[in-house]
XYZ file of C-alpha atoms in Angstrom:
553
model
C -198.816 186.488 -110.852
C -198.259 187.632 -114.382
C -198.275 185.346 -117.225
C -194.888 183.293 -117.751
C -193.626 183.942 -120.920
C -192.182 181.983 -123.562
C -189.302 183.561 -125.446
C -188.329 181.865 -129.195
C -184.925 183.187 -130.686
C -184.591 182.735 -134.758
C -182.371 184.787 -137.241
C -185.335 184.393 -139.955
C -188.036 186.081 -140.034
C -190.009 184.722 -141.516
C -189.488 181.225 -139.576
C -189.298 183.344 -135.842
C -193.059 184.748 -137.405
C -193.780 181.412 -137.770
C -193.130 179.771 -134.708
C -194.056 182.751 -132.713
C -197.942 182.466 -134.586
C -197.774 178.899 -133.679
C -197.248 179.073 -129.822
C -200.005 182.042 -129.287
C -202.554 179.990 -131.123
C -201.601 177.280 -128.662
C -200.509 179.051 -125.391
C -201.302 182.363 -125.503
C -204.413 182.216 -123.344
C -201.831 181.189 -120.661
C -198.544 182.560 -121.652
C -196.991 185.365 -122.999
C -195.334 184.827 -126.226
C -192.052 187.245 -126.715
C -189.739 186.570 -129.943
C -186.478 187.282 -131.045
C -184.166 187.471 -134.140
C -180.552 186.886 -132.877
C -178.971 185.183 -129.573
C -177.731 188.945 -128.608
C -181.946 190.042 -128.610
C -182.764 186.866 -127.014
C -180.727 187.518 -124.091
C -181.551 191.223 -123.841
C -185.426 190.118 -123.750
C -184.322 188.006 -120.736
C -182.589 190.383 -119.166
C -185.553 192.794 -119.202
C -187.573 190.503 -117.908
C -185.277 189.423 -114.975
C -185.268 192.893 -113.894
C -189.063 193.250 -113.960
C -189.119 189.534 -111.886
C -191.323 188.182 -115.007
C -191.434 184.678 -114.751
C -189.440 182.670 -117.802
C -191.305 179.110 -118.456
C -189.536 178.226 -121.785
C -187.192 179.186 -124.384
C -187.191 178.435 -127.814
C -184.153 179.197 -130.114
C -182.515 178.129 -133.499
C -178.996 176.070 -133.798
C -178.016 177.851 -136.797
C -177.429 181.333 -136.234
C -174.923 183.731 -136.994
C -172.624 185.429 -134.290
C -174.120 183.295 -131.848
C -175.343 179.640 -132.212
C -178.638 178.145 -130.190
C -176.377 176.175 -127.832
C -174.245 179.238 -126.599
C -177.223 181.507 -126.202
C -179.053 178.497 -124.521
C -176.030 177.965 -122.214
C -176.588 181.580 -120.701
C -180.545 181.576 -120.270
C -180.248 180.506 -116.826
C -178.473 183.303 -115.595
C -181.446 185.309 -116.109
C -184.066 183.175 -115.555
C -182.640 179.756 -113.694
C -186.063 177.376 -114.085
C -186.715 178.189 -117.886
C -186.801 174.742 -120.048
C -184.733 174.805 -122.779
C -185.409 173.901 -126.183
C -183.587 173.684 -129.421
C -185.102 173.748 -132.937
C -182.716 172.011 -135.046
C -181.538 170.024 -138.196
C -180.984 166.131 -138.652
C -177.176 167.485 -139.524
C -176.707 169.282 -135.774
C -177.943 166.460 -134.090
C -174.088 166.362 -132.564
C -174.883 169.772 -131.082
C -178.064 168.479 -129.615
C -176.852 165.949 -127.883
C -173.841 167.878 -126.480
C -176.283 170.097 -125.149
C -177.761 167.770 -123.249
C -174.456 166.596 -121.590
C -172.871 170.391 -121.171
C -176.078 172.713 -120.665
C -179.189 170.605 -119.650
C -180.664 171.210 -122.658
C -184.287 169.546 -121.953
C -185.477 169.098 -125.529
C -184.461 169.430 -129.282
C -186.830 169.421 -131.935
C -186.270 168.678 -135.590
C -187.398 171.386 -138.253
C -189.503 171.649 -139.996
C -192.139 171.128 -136.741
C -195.284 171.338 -139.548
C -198.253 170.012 -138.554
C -197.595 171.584 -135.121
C -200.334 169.774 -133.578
C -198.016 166.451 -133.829
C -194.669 167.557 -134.291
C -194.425 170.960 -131.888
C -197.306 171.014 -129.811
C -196.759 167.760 -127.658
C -192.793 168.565 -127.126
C -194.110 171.929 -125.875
C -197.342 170.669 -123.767
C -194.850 168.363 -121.665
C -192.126 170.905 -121.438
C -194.565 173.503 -119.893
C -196.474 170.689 -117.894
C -192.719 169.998 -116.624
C -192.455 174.008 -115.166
C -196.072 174.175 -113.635
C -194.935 171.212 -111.466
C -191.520 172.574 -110.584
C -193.239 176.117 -110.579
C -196.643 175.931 -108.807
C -198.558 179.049 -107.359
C -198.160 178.701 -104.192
C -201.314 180.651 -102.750
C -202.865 177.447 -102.436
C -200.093 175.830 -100.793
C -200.725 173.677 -97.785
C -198.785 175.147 -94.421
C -196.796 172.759 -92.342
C -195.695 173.412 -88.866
C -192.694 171.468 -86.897
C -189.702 171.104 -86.001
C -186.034 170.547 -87.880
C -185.615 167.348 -86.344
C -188.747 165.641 -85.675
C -189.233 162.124 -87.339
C -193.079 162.642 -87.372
C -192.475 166.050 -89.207
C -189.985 164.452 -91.653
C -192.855 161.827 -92.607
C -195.384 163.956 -93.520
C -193.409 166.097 -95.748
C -191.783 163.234 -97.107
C -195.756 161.887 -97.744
C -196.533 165.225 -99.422
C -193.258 165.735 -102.003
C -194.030 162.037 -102.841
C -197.445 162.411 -103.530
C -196.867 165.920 -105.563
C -198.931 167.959 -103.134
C -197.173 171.799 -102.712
C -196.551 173.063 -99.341
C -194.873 175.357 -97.501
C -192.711 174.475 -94.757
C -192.497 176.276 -91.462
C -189.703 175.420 -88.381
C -190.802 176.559 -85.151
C -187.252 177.331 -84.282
C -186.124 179.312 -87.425
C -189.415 180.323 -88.315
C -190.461 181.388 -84.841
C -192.923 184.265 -85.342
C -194.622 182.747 -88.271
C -194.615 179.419 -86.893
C -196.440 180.819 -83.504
C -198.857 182.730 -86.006
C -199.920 179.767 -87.819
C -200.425 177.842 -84.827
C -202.751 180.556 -83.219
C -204.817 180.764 -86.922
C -205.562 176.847 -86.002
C -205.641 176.822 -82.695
C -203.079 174.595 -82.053
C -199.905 174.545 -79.774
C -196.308 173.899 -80.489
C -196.736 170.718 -78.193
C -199.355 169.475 -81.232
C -196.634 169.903 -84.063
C -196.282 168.469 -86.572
C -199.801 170.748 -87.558
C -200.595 171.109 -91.242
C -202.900 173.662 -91.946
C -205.487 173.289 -95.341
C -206.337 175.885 -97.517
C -209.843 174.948 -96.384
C -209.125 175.881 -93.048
C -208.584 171.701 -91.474
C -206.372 171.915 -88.784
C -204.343 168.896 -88.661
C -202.385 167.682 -85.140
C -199.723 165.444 -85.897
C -201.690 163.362 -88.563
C -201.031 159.800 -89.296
C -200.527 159.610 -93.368
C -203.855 157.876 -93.685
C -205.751 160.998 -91.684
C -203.440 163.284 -93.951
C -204.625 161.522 -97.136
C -208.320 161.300 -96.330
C -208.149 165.170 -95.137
C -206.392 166.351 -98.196
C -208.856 164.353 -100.802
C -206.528 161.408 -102.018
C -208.545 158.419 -102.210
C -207.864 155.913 -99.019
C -210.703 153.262 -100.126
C -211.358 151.090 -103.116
C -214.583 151.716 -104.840
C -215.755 148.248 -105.773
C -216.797 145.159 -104.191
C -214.174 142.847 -106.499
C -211.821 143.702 -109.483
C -210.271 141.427 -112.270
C -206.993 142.847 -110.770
C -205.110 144.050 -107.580
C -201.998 144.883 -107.687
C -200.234 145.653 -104.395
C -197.211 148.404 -104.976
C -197.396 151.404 -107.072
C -193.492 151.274 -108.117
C -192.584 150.889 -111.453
C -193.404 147.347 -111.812
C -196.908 147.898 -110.233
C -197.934 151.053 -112.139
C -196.728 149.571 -115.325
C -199.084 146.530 -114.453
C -202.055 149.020 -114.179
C -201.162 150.921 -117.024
C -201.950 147.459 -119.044
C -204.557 146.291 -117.502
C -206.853 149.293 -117.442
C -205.952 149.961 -121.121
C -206.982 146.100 -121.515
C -210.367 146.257 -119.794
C -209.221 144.733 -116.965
C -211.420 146.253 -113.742
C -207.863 147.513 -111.557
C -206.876 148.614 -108.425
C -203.330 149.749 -106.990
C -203.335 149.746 -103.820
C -200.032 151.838 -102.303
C -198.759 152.227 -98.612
C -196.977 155.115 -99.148
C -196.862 157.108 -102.517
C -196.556 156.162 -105.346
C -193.388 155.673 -107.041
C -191.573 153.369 -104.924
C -187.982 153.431 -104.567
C -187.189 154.822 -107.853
C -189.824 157.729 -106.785
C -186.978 159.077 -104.817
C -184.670 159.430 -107.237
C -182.987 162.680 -108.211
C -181.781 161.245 -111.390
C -182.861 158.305 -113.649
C -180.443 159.062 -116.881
C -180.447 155.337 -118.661
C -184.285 155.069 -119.001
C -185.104 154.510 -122.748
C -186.761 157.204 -124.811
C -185.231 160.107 -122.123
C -182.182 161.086 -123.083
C -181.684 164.145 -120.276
C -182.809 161.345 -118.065
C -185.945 162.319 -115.438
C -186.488 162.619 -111.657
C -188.402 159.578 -109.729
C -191.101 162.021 -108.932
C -191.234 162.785 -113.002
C -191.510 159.351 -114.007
C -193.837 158.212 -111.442
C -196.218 161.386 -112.124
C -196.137 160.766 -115.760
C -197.517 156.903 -115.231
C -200.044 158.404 -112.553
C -201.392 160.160 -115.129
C -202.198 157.370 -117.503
C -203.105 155.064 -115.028
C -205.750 157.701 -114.409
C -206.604 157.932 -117.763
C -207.332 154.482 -118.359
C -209.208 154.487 -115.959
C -207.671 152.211 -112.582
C -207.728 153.148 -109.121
C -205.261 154.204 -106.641
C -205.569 153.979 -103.714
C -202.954 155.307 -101.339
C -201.715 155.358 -97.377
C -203.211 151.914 -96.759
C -200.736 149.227 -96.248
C -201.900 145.615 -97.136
C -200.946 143.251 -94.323
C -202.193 139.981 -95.017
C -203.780 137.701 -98.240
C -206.700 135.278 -98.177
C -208.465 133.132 -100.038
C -211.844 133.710 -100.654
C -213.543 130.954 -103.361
C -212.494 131.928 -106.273
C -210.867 135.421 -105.243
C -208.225 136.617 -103.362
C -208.549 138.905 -100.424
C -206.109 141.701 -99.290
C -206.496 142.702 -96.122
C -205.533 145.928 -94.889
C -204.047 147.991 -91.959
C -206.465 149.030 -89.519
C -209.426 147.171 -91.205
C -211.250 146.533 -94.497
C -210.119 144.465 -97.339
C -210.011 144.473 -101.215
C -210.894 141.287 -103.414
C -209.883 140.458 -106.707
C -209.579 137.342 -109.169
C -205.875 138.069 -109.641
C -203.046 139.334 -107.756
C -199.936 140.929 -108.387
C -197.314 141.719 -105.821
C -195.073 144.729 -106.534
C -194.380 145.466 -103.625
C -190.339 146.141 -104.261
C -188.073 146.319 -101.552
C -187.543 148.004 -98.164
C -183.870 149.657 -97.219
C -181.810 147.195 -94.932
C -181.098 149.324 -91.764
C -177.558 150.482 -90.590
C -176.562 148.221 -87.852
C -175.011 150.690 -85.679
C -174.928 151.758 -82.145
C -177.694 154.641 -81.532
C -179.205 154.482 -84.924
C -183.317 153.398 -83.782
C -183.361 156.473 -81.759
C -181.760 159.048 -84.005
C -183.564 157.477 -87.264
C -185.524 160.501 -88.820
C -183.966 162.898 -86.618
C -180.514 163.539 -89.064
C -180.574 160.497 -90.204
C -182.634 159.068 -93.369
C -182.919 156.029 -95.474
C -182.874 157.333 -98.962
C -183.461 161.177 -99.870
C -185.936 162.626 -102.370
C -185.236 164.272 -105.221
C -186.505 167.433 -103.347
C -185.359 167.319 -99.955
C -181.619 168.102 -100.495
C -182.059 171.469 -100.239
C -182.465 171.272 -96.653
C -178.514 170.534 -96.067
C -177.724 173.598 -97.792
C -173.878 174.503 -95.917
C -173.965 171.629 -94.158
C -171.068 168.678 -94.115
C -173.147 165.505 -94.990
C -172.420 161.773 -95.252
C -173.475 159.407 -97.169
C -173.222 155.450 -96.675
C -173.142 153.067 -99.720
C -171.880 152.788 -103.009
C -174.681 151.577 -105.054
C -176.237 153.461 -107.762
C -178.830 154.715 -105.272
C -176.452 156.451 -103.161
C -174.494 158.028 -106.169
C -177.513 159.693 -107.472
C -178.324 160.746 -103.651
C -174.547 162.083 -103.472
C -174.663 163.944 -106.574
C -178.031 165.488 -105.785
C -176.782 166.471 -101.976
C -174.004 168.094 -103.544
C -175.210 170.872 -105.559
C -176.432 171.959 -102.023
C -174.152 170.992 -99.142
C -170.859 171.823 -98.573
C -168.963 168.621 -98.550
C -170.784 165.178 -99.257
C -168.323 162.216 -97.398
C -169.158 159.249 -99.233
C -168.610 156.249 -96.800
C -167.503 153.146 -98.707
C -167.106 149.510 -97.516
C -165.135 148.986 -100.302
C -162.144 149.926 -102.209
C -163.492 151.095 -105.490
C -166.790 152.588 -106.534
C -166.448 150.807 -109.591
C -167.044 147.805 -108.500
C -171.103 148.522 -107.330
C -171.875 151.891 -109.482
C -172.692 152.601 -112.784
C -169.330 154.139 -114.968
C -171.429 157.277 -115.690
C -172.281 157.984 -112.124
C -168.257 157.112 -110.506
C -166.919 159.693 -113.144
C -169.220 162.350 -111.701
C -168.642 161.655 -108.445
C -165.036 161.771 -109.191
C -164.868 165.111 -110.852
C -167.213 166.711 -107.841
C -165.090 169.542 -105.800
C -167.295 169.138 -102.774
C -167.388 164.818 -102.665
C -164.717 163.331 -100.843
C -164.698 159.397 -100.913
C -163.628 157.225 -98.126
C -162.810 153.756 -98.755
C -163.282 150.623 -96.364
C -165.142 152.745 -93.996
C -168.023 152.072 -91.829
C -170.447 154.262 -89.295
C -170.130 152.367 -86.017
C -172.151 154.772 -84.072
C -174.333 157.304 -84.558
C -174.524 160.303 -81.745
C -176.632 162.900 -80.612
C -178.939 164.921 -77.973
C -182.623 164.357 -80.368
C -180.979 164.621 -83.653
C -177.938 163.340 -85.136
C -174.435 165.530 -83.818
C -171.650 163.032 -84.459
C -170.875 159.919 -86.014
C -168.351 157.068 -85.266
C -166.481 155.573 -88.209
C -163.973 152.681 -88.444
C -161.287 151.712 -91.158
C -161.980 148.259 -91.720
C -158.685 147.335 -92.550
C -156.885 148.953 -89.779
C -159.533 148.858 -86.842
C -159.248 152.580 -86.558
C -162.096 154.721 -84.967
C -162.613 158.169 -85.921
C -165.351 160.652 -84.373
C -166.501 163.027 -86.928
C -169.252 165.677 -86.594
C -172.141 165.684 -89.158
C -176.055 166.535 -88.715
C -176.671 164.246 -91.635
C -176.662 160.825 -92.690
C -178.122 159.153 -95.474
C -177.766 155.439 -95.601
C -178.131 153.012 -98.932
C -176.773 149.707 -97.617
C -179.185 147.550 -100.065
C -182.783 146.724 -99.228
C -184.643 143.510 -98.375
C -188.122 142.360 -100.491
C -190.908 144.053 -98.958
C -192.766 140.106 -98.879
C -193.418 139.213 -94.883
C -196.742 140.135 -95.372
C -197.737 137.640 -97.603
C -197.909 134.513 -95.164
C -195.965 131.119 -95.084
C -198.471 129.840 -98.423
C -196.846 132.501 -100.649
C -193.201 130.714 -101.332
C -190.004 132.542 -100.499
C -186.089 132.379 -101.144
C -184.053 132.243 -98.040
C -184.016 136.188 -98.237
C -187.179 136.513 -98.619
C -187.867 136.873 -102.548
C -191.147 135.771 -104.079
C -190.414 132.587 -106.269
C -191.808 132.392 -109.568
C -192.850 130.034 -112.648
C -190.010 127.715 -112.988
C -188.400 128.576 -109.946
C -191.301 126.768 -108.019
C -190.634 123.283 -110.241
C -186.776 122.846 -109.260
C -186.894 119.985 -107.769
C -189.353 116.872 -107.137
C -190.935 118.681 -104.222
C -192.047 121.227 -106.552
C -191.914 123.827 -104.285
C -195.077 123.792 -103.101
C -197.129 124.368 -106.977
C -200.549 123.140 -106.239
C -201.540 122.005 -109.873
C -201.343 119.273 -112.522
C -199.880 122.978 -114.985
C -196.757 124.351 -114.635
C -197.621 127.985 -113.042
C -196.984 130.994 -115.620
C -193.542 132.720 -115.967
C -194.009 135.097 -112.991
C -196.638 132.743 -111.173
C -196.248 132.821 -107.398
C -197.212 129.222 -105.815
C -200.777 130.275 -105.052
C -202.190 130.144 -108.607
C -203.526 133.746 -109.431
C -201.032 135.671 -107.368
C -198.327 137.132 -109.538
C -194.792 138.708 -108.458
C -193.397 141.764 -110.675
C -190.705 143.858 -109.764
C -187.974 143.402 -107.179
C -189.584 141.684 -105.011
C -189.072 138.756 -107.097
C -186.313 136.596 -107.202
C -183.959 136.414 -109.732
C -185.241 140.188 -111.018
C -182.920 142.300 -112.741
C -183.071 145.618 -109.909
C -183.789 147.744 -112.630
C -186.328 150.575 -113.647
C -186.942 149.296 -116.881
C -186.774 145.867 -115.935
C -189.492 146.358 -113.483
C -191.791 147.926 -116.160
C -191.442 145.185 -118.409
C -192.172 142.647 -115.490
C -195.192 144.948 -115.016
C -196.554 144.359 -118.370
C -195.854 140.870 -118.748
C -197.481 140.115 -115.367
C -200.591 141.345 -116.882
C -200.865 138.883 -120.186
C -200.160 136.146 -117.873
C -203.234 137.251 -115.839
C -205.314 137.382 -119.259
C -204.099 133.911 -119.431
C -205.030 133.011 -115.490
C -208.451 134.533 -115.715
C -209.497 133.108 -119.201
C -208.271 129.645 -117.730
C -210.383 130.045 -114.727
């Protein structure tokens, strides 16, 4: 593939020289650097390039120009090349125009000039914008092959387990993709009664692989290293990567130990937009990626497709056992486990689950209702981000409400999208009933709550966000639990002269669990907040409590 290039648009020359000189020293080993002195050239260089199917990674251009400002040329960049990040170089007085530009044209970054010394003020803007389009962008000769069918729950897993875990593939149906699909299956000498198959670029052929096989084939690591850590925290959501994030940085000897991906919940979101410090907002998958990377480069492990299923006590340590054998010891717990989606409680949905209908939807995987009518039940901020994701590719997104107004359980900013959406209809006091179908979902049931009304309406889709339950069963009758099943914590534990079960002359730390040395973080904790940022910060504080546990001990 040739090189992506990076085109920067600035009236003066002397400052378009300037920047231009900047990026090569940087990024021309990897990118082609193209420049331009008006919003008219800039789009003509785009256009040239469109037609010769050169790739666009980034362009650069100046608020203040004449004829045609930054913002309006920025607004038509996508029509020539539709993944190119977009960033403005501007003044403390446009800052109005910057941040319009995020709200009307997905501007992804503005930058303040002067950007001198580019190593701090241009360069790391720049590295995480480009980082940004590799991911979205990867070369795909590596890619590993999948082979299945549309509706096959097993199929849906393991490409669920690879977009979570930011591995690239390339998906093949055996039904739309017939000839290829047989092809593939020859080249590993499999059938199309082994599918799901997913083929490596090393050559593994893999016959309907459990996540754990998949892991272990594809290099992630499946086993702890060490004999004991300081710290093991259970859940690699927010809560739990923020924890490692801490203690790694602190010297603490940590291990994450994940049953799925990580990310958790929030992994799967197409849209986080009131995270501090992002003020485009970011995908799950970006977020989680980002802390993967520096709980990497602190130095914690992650450890991923093993599911913890029980705790002990060990002497002094604690003891998580795991899923089909082994266990990891550690001085100090934390549980960050989050929360698990309640299911729909509706006629035919355990065997149609996976097979049209979903719990959730990732950030990535609306793209596979492209055309089709889908539905959509809850009201949540989950499910508006789902619905607004779902609709830039389906042709109608039902939203199924047990309520009267959306107000009432979702964010302002996310109702007034929904609102102005041509494609999202909204239905009020409704509720699926029944879910049918012949392998994979055909038609659903509805009824108006108020009126007792049933209604059967076809869809192939159904995405349901009805709430979720703490992910906590796991843990045993020592660990102490609300009546829902939330982890109790620090003075929660001392509410009345029982005491809650709290085994020791102290009072247990803030987010203390009743067996000293476990900590809860997250939402898996009761009384927590349900929030990204909430969860982070219950992350880090987790961790100077266990400074305080292990100095103690």
């Amino acid at each position: 593939m040739a090189k992506p290039t990076i085109v920067t648009v600035d009236d003066d020359e002397s400052v378009s020289t300037a920047i231009a000189r900047d990026l090569r020293t940087r990024y021309g080993d990897d990118y082609r650097v193209v420049r331009a002195t008006s919003g008219a050239g800039g789009l003509d260089v785009l256009r040239r390039l469109a037609r010769r199917g050169q790739p666009v990674a980034l362009v650069a251009a100046d608020e203040r120009m004449p004829g045609m400002t930054g913002i309006q040329m920025l607004s038509q960049v996508r029509e020539y090349a539709p993944t190119a990040k977009l960033l403005l170089l501007t003044a403390y007085a446009d800052m109005d125009a910057a941040i319009a530009g995020i709200n009307d044209i997905g501007l992804d970054q503005f930058l303040l000039k002067p950007w001198d010394p580019p190593q701090e003020r241009l360069y790391p803007a720049v590295d995480e914008l480009l980082d940004d389009w590799l991911r979205a962008n990867p070369d795909h000769t590596s890619d590993i092959r999948v082979v299945g069918h549309r509706w096959s729950d097993r199929t849906h897993d393991i490409k669920t387990f690879l977009a979570r875990n930011h591995i690239p593939y390339h998906w093949y149906d055996v039904e739309d993709d017939a000839d290829e699909a047989a092809r593939l299956l020859g080249l590993g000498g499999a059938a199309v009664a082994d599918v799901p198959v997913v083929l490596t670029p090393e050559g593994v052929t893999l016959r309907s692989p459990s996540t754990y096989d998949l892991a272990t084939a594809l290099g992630l690591r499946t086993q702890a290293e060490q004999p004991v850590y300081d710290l093991a925290i259970v859940g690699a959501g927010p809560a739990g990567l923020a924890a490692a994030v801490y203690a790694a940085s602190e010297g603490l000897s940590t291990v994450v130990i994940e049953g799925e991906a990580p990310g958790g919940q929030a992994g799967q979101s197409a849209a986080i937009e009131n995270y501090l410090g992002f003020p485009r907002g970011l995908t799950g998958g970006d977020l989680a990626q980002r802390a993967i990377a520096q709980v990497g480069r602190f130095g914690a492990e992650l450890v991923v497709a093993r599911d913890v299923v029980g705790l002990e006590r060990r002497g002094p340590v604690r003891a998580l056992t795991l899923a089909g054998g082994g266990s990891v010891e550690a001085r100090a717990i934390v549980v960050a486990t989050g929360m698990s989606y309640r299911l729909l409680p509706a006629k035919g949905v355990p065997d149609l689950t996976g097979r049209g209908l979903y719990y959730g939807v990732g950030a990535g995987e609306a793209s596979q209702c492209e055309g089709d009518v889908v539905h959509v039940v809850g009201a949540a901020n989950s499910a508006g981000q789902a619905v607004l994701n779902l609709a830039r590719y389906a042709k109608r997104v039902v939203v199924l409400a047990r309520g009267t107004s959306l107000d009432d359980s979702m964010s302002r900013y996310l109702v007034e999208r929904i609102e102005a959406a041509p494609n999202v209809e909204v239905r009020y006091r409704a509720e699926v009933l029944e879910v049918k179908g012949e392998g994979h979902v055909e038609s659903l049931v509805i009824g108006d709550r108020d009126t007792g009304d049933r209604e059967v309406v076809a869809s192939s889709w159904l995405f349901v966000f009805i709430g979720a339950t703490p992910h906590t069963d796991w843990l045993g009758g020592e660990v102490v639990r609300d009546d829902e099943g939330y982890l109790l914590t620090g003075r929660w534990l001392q509410r009345d002269e029982e005491s809650r079960g709290w085994p020791l002359a102290r009072a247990p730390y803030a987010l203390e669990t009743s067996v000293p040395g476990v900590f809860a973080a997250g939402d898996a904790r009761h009384d927590s907040m349900k929030r990204v940022a909430s969860a982070v910060g219950e992350g880090a504080m987790a961790v100077a409590l266990v400074h305080r546990y292990l100095a103690a001990t």
